[in-house]
CSV table of C-alpha atoms in Angstrom, one decimal:
chain,number,residue,atom,x,y,z
A,22,UNK,CA,40.6,59.3,-66.7
A,23,UNK,CA,43.4,56.9,-66.0
A,24,UNK,CA,40.9,54.2,-64.9
A,25,UNK,CA,38.9,54.7,-68.1
A,26,UNK,CA,42.1,54.5,-70.3
A,27,UNK,CA,43.8,51.6,-68.6
A,28,UNK,CA,41.4,49.5,-66.6
A,29,UNK,CA,40.4,47.4,-69.7
A,30,UNK,CA,44.0,46.6,-70.6
A,31,UNK,CA,44.9,45.7,-67.0
A,32,UNK,CA,41.7,43.7,-66.4
A,33,UNK,CA,42.1,41.7,-69.6
A,34,UNK,CA,45.8,40.9,-68.9
A,35,UNK,CA,44.8,39.7,-65.4
A,36,UNK,CA,41.7,37.8,-66.7
A,37,UNK,CA,43.5,36.0,-69.4
A,38,UNK,CA,46.5,35.3,-67.2
A,39,UNK,CA,44.6,33.7,-64.3
A,40,UNK,CA,41.5,32.6,-66.2
A,41,UNK,CA,39.1,33.6,-63.4
A,42,UNK,CA,37.0,36.8,-63.2
A,43,UNK,CA,37.0,37.2,-59.4
A,44,UNK,CA,40.8,36.9,-59.2
A,45,UNK,CA,41.1,39.2,-62.2
A,46,UNK,CA,39.0,41.8,-60.4
A,47,UNK,CA,41.2,41.6,-57.3
A,48,UNK,CA,44.4,41.8,-59.3
A,49,UNK,CA,43.1,44.8,-61.2
A,50,UNK,CA,42.2,46.6,-58.0
A,51,UNK,CA,45.6,45.8,-56.4
A,52,UNK,CA,47.4,47.1,-59.5
A,53,UNK,CA,45.5,50.4,-59.5
A,54,UNK,CA,46.0,50.7,-55.8
A,55,UNK,CA,49.8,50.5,-56.4
A,56,UNK,CA,49.4,53.1,-59.2
A,57,UNK,CA,47.5,55.5,-56.8
A,58,UNK,CA,50.2,55.2,-54.2
A,59,UNK,CA,53.0,55.9,-56.7
A,60,UNK,CA,51.4,58.3,-59.1
A,61,UNK,CA,53.7,61.2,-58.3
A,62,UNK,CA,56.7,59.3,-59.7
A,63,UNK,CA,55.5,59.6,-63.3
A,64,UNK,CA,55.1,63.3,-64.0
A,65,UNK,CA,52.0,62.4,-66.0
A,66,UNK,CA,54.1,61.2,-69.0
A,67,UNK,CA,51.9,59.0,-71.0
A,68,UNK,CA,54.5,56.6,-72.3
A,69,UNK,CA,56.2,56.3,-69.0
A,70,UNK,CA,52.9,55.5,-67.3
A,71,UNK,CA,51.9,53.0,-69.9
A,72,UNK,CA,55.2,51.1,-69.6
A,73,UNK,CA,55.1,51.2,-65.9
A,74,UNK,CA,51.5,49.9,-65.7
A,75,UNK,CA,52.1,47.1,-68.2
A,76,UNK,CA,55.3,46.0,-66.5
A,77,UNK,CA,53.6,46.2,-63.1
A,78,UNK,CA,50.6,44.2,-64.5
A,79,UNK,CA,52.9,41.5,-65.9
A,80,UNK,CA,55.0,41.2,-62.8
A,81,UNK,CA,52.1,41.3,-60.5
A,82,UNK,CA,50.3,38.5,-62.5
A,83,UNK,CA,53.4,36.4,-62.6
A,84,UNK,CA,54.0,36.8,-58.8
A,85,UNK,CA,50.3,36.1,-58.1
A,86,UNK,CA,50.5,33.0,-60.3
A,87,UNK,CA,53.6,31.7,-58.5
A,88,UNK,CA,52.3,32.4,-55.1
A,89,UNK,CA,49.0,30.6,-55.8
A,90,UNK,CA,50.4,27.8,-57.9
A,91,UNK,CA,49.7,25.1,-55.4
A,92,UNK,CA,46.3,26.4,-54.5
A,93,UNK,CA,45.3,26.5,-58.1
A,94,UNK,CA,45.6,22.8,-58.6
A,95,UNK,CA,42.2,22.5,-56.8
A,96,UNK,CA,40.7,25.5,-58.5
A,97,UNK,CA,38.6,25.0,-61.6
A,98,UNK,CA,38.8,27.6,-64.2
A,99,UNK,CA,35.7,29.8,-64.6
A,100,UNK,CA,33.8,27.9,-67.3
A,101,UNK,CA,31.5,30.8,-68.0
A,102,UNK,CA,34.5,32.9,-69.2
A,103,UNK,CA,33.5,32.7,-72.9
A,104,UNK,CA,33.3,35.9,-74.7
A,105,UNK,CA,30.3,37.1,-76.5
A,106,UNK,CA,30.9,37.6,-80.2
A,107,UNK,CA,29.0,40.4,-82.0
A,108,UNK,CA,25.5,39.2,-82.3
A,109,UNK,CA,24.9,41.0,-85.6
A,110,UNK,CA,27.2,38.8,-87.6
A,111,UNK,CA,26.8,35.5,-85.7
A,112,UNK,CA,24.0,33.0,-85.7
A,113,UNK,CA,23.2,31.5,-82.3
A,114,UNK,CA,25.0,28.3,-83.3
A,115,UNK,CA,28.1,30.2,-84.4
A,116,UNK,CA,28.0,32.1,-81.1
A,117,UNK,CA,27.9,29.0,-79.1
A,118,UNK,CA,30.8,27.5,-81.0
A,119,UNK,CA,32.8,30.7,-80.6
A,120,UNK,CA,32.1,30.8,-76.8
A,121,UNK,CA,33.3,27.2,-76.6
A,122,UNK,CA,36.4,27.9,-78.6
A,123,UNK,CA,37.3,31.0,-76.5
A,124,UNK,CA,36.8,29.2,-73.2
A,125,UNK,CA,38.8,26.3,-74.5
A,126,UNK,CA,41.7,28.5,-75.7
A,127,UNK,CA,41.8,30.4,-72.5
A,128,UNK,CA,42.0,27.2,-70.6
A,129,UNK,CA,44.9,26.0,-72.7
A,130,UNK,CA,46.6,29.3,-72.4
A,131,UNK,CA,47.1,28.6,-68.7
A,132,UNK,CA,49.4,25.7,-69.7
A,133,UNK,CA,52.0,28.1,-71.1
A,134,UNK,CA,54.8,29.4,-68.8
A,135,UNK,CA,53.8,32.8,-67.2
A,136,UNK,CA,56.3,34.9,-69.2
A,137,UNK,CA,55.3,33.4,-72.6
A,138,UNK,CA,51.6,33.7,-71.6
A,139,UNK,CA,52.0,37.4,-70.9
A,140,UNK,CA,53.5,38.0,-74.3
A,141,UNK,CA,50.7,36.2,-76.1
A,142,UNK,CA,48.1,38.2,-74.1
A,143,UNK,CA,49.8,41.5,-75.0
A,144,UNK,CA,50.4,40.7,-78.7
A,145,UNK,CA,47.4,38.6,-79.7
A,146,UNK,CA,44.7,39.7,-77.3
A,147,UNK,CA,45.5,43.3,-76.4
A,148,UNK,CA,46.9,43.9,-79.9
A,149,UNK,CA,50.1,45.7,-79.0
A,150,UNK,CA,52.8,45.8,-81.7
A,151,UNK,CA,56.1,44.1,-81.3
A,152,UNK,CA,57.8,47.4,-81.0
A,153,UNK,CA,55.4,48.5,-78.2
A,154,UNK,CA,55.9,45.3,-76.3
A,155,UNK,CA,59.6,45.5,-76.7
A,156,UNK,CA,59.6,49.1,-75.5
A,157,UNK,CA,57.2,48.7,-72.6
A,158,UNK,CA,58.7,45.5,-71.2
A,159,UNK,CA,62.3,46.6,-72.0
A,160,UNK,CA,63.1,43.5,-74.1
A,161,UNK,CA,65.0,43.6,-77.4
A,162,UNK,CA,62.8,43.6,-80.4
A,163,UNK,CA,64.3,40.4,-81.8
A,164,UNK,CA,63.9,38.6,-78.5
A,165,UNK,CA,60.3,39.8,-78.3
A,166,UNK,CA,59.5,38.4,-81.7
A,167,UNK,CA,61.2,35.0,-81.1
A,168,UNK,CA,59.5,34.6,-77.7
A,169,UNK,CA,56.1,35.4,-79.1
A,170,UNK,CA,56.7,32.9,-81.9
A,171,UNK,CA,57.8,30.3,-79.4
A,172,UNK,CA,54.7,30.9,-77.3
A,173,UNK,CA,52.4,30.5,-80.3
A,174,UNK,CA,54.1,27.4,-81.6
A,175,UNK,CA,54.1,25.8,-78.1
A,176,UNK,CA,50.4,26.6,-77.6
A,177,UNK,CA,49.6,25.3,-81.1
A,178,UNK,CA,51.4,22.1,-80.4
A,179,UNK,CA,49.4,21.7,-77.2
A,180,UNK,CA,46.2,22.1,-79.1
A,181,UNK,CA,47.3,19.7,-81.8
A,182,UNK,CA,48.2,17.1,-79.3
A,183,UNK,CA,44.8,17.5,-77.6
A,184,UNK,CA,43.1,17.1,-80.9
A,185,UNK,CA,45.1,14.0,-81.8
A,186,UNK,CA,44.0,12.2,-78.7
B,24,UNK,CA,65.1,24.7,-95.1
B,25,UNK,CA,64.2,22.3,-92.3
B,26,UNK,CA,61.1,22.1,-90.0
B,27,UNK,CA,62.9,23.7,-87.1
B,28,UNK,CA,63.8,26.7,-89.1
B,29,UNK,CA,60.2,27.0,-90.4
B,30,UNK,CA,59.0,26.8,-86.8
B,31,UNK,CA,61.2,29.8,-85.9
B,32,UNK,CA,59.8,31.8,-88.8
B,33,UNK,CA,56.2,30.7,-88.8
B,34,UNK,CA,54.8,33.7,-86.9
B,35,UNK,CA,56.6,36.2,-89.1
B,36,UNK,CA,55.4,34.3,-92.2
B,37,UNK,CA,51.8,34.4,-91.1
B,38,UNK,CA,52.1,38.1,-90.3
B,39,UNK,CA,53.7,38.7,-93.7
B,40,UNK,CA,56.8,40.2,-92.1
B,41,UNK,CA,59.4,38.1,-93.9
B,42,UNK,CA,61.5,39.2,-96.9
B,43,UNK,CA,60.2,38.0,-100.2
B,44,UNK,CA,62.9,35.4,-100.6
B,45,UNK,CA,62.4,33.9,-97.2
B,46,UNK,CA,58.6,34.0,-97.7
B,47,UNK,CA,58.9,32.0,-100.9
B,48,UNK,CA,61.2,29.5,-99.2
B,49,UNK,CA,58.8,28.9,-96.3
B,50,UNK,CA,55.9,28.6,-98.8
B,51,UNK,CA,57.8,26.0,-100.7
B,52,UNK,CA,58.5,24.0,-97.5
B,53,UNK,CA,54.8,24.2,-96.4
B,54,UNK,CA,53.6,22.8,-99.7
B,55,UNK,CA,55.7,19.7,-99.1
B,56,UNK,CA,55.4,19.3,-95.2
B,57,UNK,CA,52.1,18.3,-93.8
B,58,UNK,CA,53.2,18.7,-90.2
B,59,UNK,CA,54.4,22.3,-90.6
B,60,UNK,CA,51.2,23.1,-92.5
B,61,UNK,CA,49.1,21.8,-89.6
B,62,UNK,CA,51.1,23.9,-87.2
B,63,UNK,CA,50.6,27.0,-89.4
B,64,UNK,CA,46.9,26.4,-89.7
B,65,UNK,CA,46.5,25.9,-85.9
B,66,UNK,CA,48.4,29.2,-85.2
B,67,UNK,CA,46.1,31.0,-87.7
B,68,UNK,CA,43.1,29.5,-86.0
B,69,UNK,CA,44.4,30.7,-82.6
B,70,UNK,CA,45.0,34.2,-83.9
B,71,UNK,CA,41.5,34.3,-85.3
B,72,UNK,CA,40.0,33.4,-81.9
B,73,UNK,CA,42.4,35.4,-79.6
B,74,UNK,CA,40.8,38.8,-80.0
B,75,UNK,CA,37.5,37.4,-78.7
B,76,UNK,CA,39.2,36.7,-75.4
B,77,UNK,CA,39.1,40.4,-74.6
B,78,UNK,CA,36.3,41.5,-72.4
B,79,UNK,CA,34.9,44.8,-71.2
B,80,UNK,CA,35.6,45.6,-67.6
B,81,UNK,CA,32.6,44.8,-65.5
B,82,UNK,CA,31.0,47.9,-63.8
B,83,UNK,CA,31.6,46.5,-60.3
B,84,UNK,CA,35.4,46.3,-61.0
B,85,UNK,CA,35.4,49.9,-62.2
B,86,UNK,CA,33.5,50.9,-59.0
B,87,UNK,CA,36.0,49.1,-56.9
B,88,UNK,CA,38.8,51.0,-58.6
B,89,UNK,CA,37.1,54.4,-58.4
B,90,UNK,CA,36.2,54.0,-54.7
B,91,UNK,CA,39.3,52.5,-53.2
B,92,UNK,CA,39.0,53.6,-49.5
B,93,UNK,CA,41.6,56.1,-48.3
B,94,UNK,CA,42.6,53.6,-45.6
B,95,UNK,CA,44.0,51.3,-48.4
B,96,UNK,CA,46.2,54.0,-49.9
B,97,UNK,CA,49.4,52.5,-48.6
B,98,UNK,CA,52.0,50.2,-50.0
B,99,UNK,CA,50.5,46.8,-50.8
B,100,UNK,CA,53.7,44.8,-50.5
B,101,UNK,CA,54.1,43.9,-46.8
B,102,UNK,CA,57.3,44.9,-45.2
B,103,UNK,CA,59.6,42.1,-44.2
B,104,UNK,CA,59.0,41.8,-40.5
B,105,UNK,CA,62.1,39.8,-39.8
B,106,UNK,CA,64.4,41.7,-42.0
B,107,UNK,CA,66.3,43.0,-38.9
B,108,UNK,CA,67.4,39.5,-38.1
B,109,UNK,CA,69.9,39.5,-40.9
B,110,UNK,CA,71.5,42.7,-39.5
B,111,UNK,CA,71.7,41.0,-36.0
B,112,UNK,CA,73.3,38.0,-37.6
B,113,UNK,CA,75.8,40.2,-39.5
B,114,UNK,CA,76.6,42.1,-36.2
B,115,UNK,CA,77.2,38.8,-34.3
B,116,UNK,CA,79.4,37.5,-37.1
B,117,UNK,CA,81.4,40.7,-37.2
B,118,UNK,CA,81.8,40.6,-33.4
B,119,UNK,CA,83.0,37.0,-33.5
B,120,UNK,CA,85.5,37.8,-36.2
B,121,UNK,CA,86.8,40.7,-34.2
B,122,UNK,CA,87.2,38.5,-31.2
B,123,UNK,CA,89.1,36.0,-33.3
B,124,UNK,CA,91.4,38.8,-34.5
B,125,UNK,CA,92.2,39.8,-30.9
B,126,UNK,CA,92.5,36.2,-29.7
B,127,UNK,CA,94.8,34.7,-32.3
B,128,UNK,CA,96.9,37.8,-33.1
B,129,UNK,CA,98.6,40.3,-31.0
B,130,UNK,CA,97.3,43.4,-32.7
B,131,UNK,CA,96.2,45.0,-29.5
B,132,UNK,CA,98.0,43.2,-26.5
B,133,UNK,CA,95.6,44.4,-23.7
B,134,UNK,CA,92.6,42.9,-25.6
B,135,UNK,CA,94.6,39.8,-26.3
B,136,UNK,CA,95.4,39.4,-22.6
B,137,UNK,CA,91.8,40.0,-21.5
B,138,UNK,CA,90.5,37.5,-24.0
B,139,UNK,CA,93.0,34.8,-22.9
B,140,UNK,CA,92.3,35.3,-19.2
B,141,UNK,CA,88.5,35.3,-19.9
B,142,UNK,CA,88.8,32.0,-21.8
B,143,UNK,CA,90.9,30.6,-19.0
B,144,UNK,CA,88.2,31.6,-16.5
B,145,UNK,CA,85.5,30.0,-18.6
B,146,UNK,CA,87.7,26.8,-18.9
B,147,UNK,CA,88.3,26.6,-15.1
B,148,UNK,CA,84.6,27.2,-14.5
B,149,UNK,CA,83.7,24.4,-17.0
B,150,UNK,CA,86.2,22.1,-15.2
B,151,UNK,CA,84.7,22.9,-11.8
B,152,UNK,CA,81.2,22.5,-13.1
B,153,UNK,CA,82.2,19.2,-14.7
B,154,UNK,CA,83.8,17.9,-11.5
B,155,UNK,CA,80.7,19.0,-9.4
B,156,UNK,CA,78.3,17.2,-11.8
B,157,UNK,CA,80.5,14.1,-11.8
B,158,UNK,CA,80.6,14.1,-8.0
B,159,UNK,CA,76.8,14.4,-7.8
B,160,UNK,CA,76.4,11.7,-10.4
B,161,UNK,CA,78.7,9.3,-8.6
B,162,UNK,CA,77.0,9.8,-5.3
B,163,UNK,CA,73.6,9.4,-7.0
B,164,UNK,CA,72.4,12.8,-5.6
B,165,UNK,CA,73.5,12.1,-2.0
B,166,UNK,CA,76.2,14.8,-2.3
B,167,UNK,CA,73.6,17.5,-3.1
B,168,UNK,CA,71.4,16.1,-0.2
B,169,UNK,CA,74.3,16.3,2.2
B,170,UNK,CA,75.0,20.0,1.3
B,171,UNK,CA,71.3,20.7,1.7
B,172,UNK,CA,71.2,19.0,5.1
B,173,UNK,CA,74.3,20.8,6.3
B,174,UNK,CA,72.8,24.2,5.5
B,175,UNK,CA,69.6,23.3,7.3
B,176,UNK,CA,71.5,22.0,10.3
B,177,UNK,CA,73.6,25.1,10.5
B,178,UNK,CA,70.4,27.2,10.7
B,179,UNK,CA,69.2,25.2,13.6
B,180,UNK,CA,72.5,25.0,15.4
B,181,UNK,CA,71.6,25.5,19.1
B,182,UNK,CA,75.0,27.0,20.0
B,183,UNK,CA,74.6,29.6,17.3
B,184,UNK,CA,71.0,30.4,18.4
B,185,UNK,CA,72.1,30.7,22.1
B,186,UNK,CA,75.0,32.9,21.0
B,187,UNK,CA,72.7,35.1,19.1
B,188,UNK,CA,70.2,35.3,22.0
B,189,UNK,CA,72.9,36.0,24.6
B,190,UNK,CA,74.6,38.7,22.6
B,191,UNK,CA,71.7,40.5,21.1
B,192,UNK,CA,70.0,41.4,24.4
B,193,UNK,CA,73.0,43.0,26.1
B,194,UNK,CA,74.1,44.7,22.9
B,195,UNK,CA,70.7,46.2,22.5
B,196,UNK,CA,70.6,47.3,26.1
B,197,UNK,CA,74.1,48.9,25.8
B,198,UNK,CA,73.1,50.6,22.7
B,199,UNK,CA,69.9,52.0,24.2
B,200,UNK,CA,71.8,53.2,27.3
B,201,UNK,CA,74.5,54.9,25.1
B,202,UNK,CA,71.7,56.5,23.0
B,203,UNK,CA,70.0,57.8,26.1
B,204,UNK,CA,73.3,59.3,27.4
B,205,UNK,CA,73.9,61.0,24.1
B,206,UNK,CA,70.5,62.5,24.1
B,207,UNK,CA,71.0,63.8,27.6
B,208,UNK,CA,74.3,65.4,26.7
B,209,UNK,CA,72.7,67.2,23.7
B,210,UNK,CA,69.9,68.5,25.9
B,211,UNK,CA,72.3,70.0,28.4
B,212,UNK,CA,74.4,71.5,25.6
B,213,UNK,CA,71.3,73.1,24.2
B,214,UNK,CA,70.2,74.6,27.5
B,215,UNK,CA,73.7,76.0,28.0
């Protein structure tokens, strides 16, 4: 039940944070292992568990990123990470363009600082509201909004600079 | 409204969360400023692509989560193996501070006396050791050699050997005779 409800969120946070499927799978497993070992602390309260899991995912990803920062310089991002768009509304050409765009955007997402990257993942990829992010991560609402805006503008500027070259 | 202010409000503008007044102000600025318009369009483009970055969890990842072995149901974070060192350091520090207290003050006179006499002992030992080392160094090792030779010679001293050989035999004889006499006395007592 918990795995079905939360594994997609956790996996996608990890995947978009590290940009590599194998590492995302390892991180997801580690996070659920932590959950199993501490499950009695939550009294099965939905909100509490969600907040705990999201905070844990964010902190674990940031720790993982920092620990492996120097090893990552030699690691190439998984180039096959593009996401398949719904085939019914896309022609093969559109699909290829979309895959390229997704892979490119994910690659550029890695250039953001870890805390800003997490916020973009939660807001724009996982579609949490500002209020939910603020509540789950225990950050004031105004700060959440301004940080997400900062993350978006910074990423947009990176993309514009790349385009300008 | 300047570009920096627009940059702060751009996300809320795109998501239509600004008040009507602010929204109009941002719109008016965007009509004039090409750079801010480019930024806004790029963010909109990003927001359009972002949802496509979400993937379904591969079946093998779910399997790995469902079938985590029992043996792994322990804390992942490894314990700090050398955490005890800080406690040892703290204990040593406290001990040294306590020694200072007794050495430099007269809070507890017996401890003060013991510490001062121990320090004096250590100092005299250091002086002796220094003198010995200096002596050895000046004699280029001959001093040590002479001590060594003396000890060897004393073991082989013929007078000492003869003394030992002379004395041991009679003593052992006397002892054996005394022992025999004692045994005889006991026997006679027992028979009586």
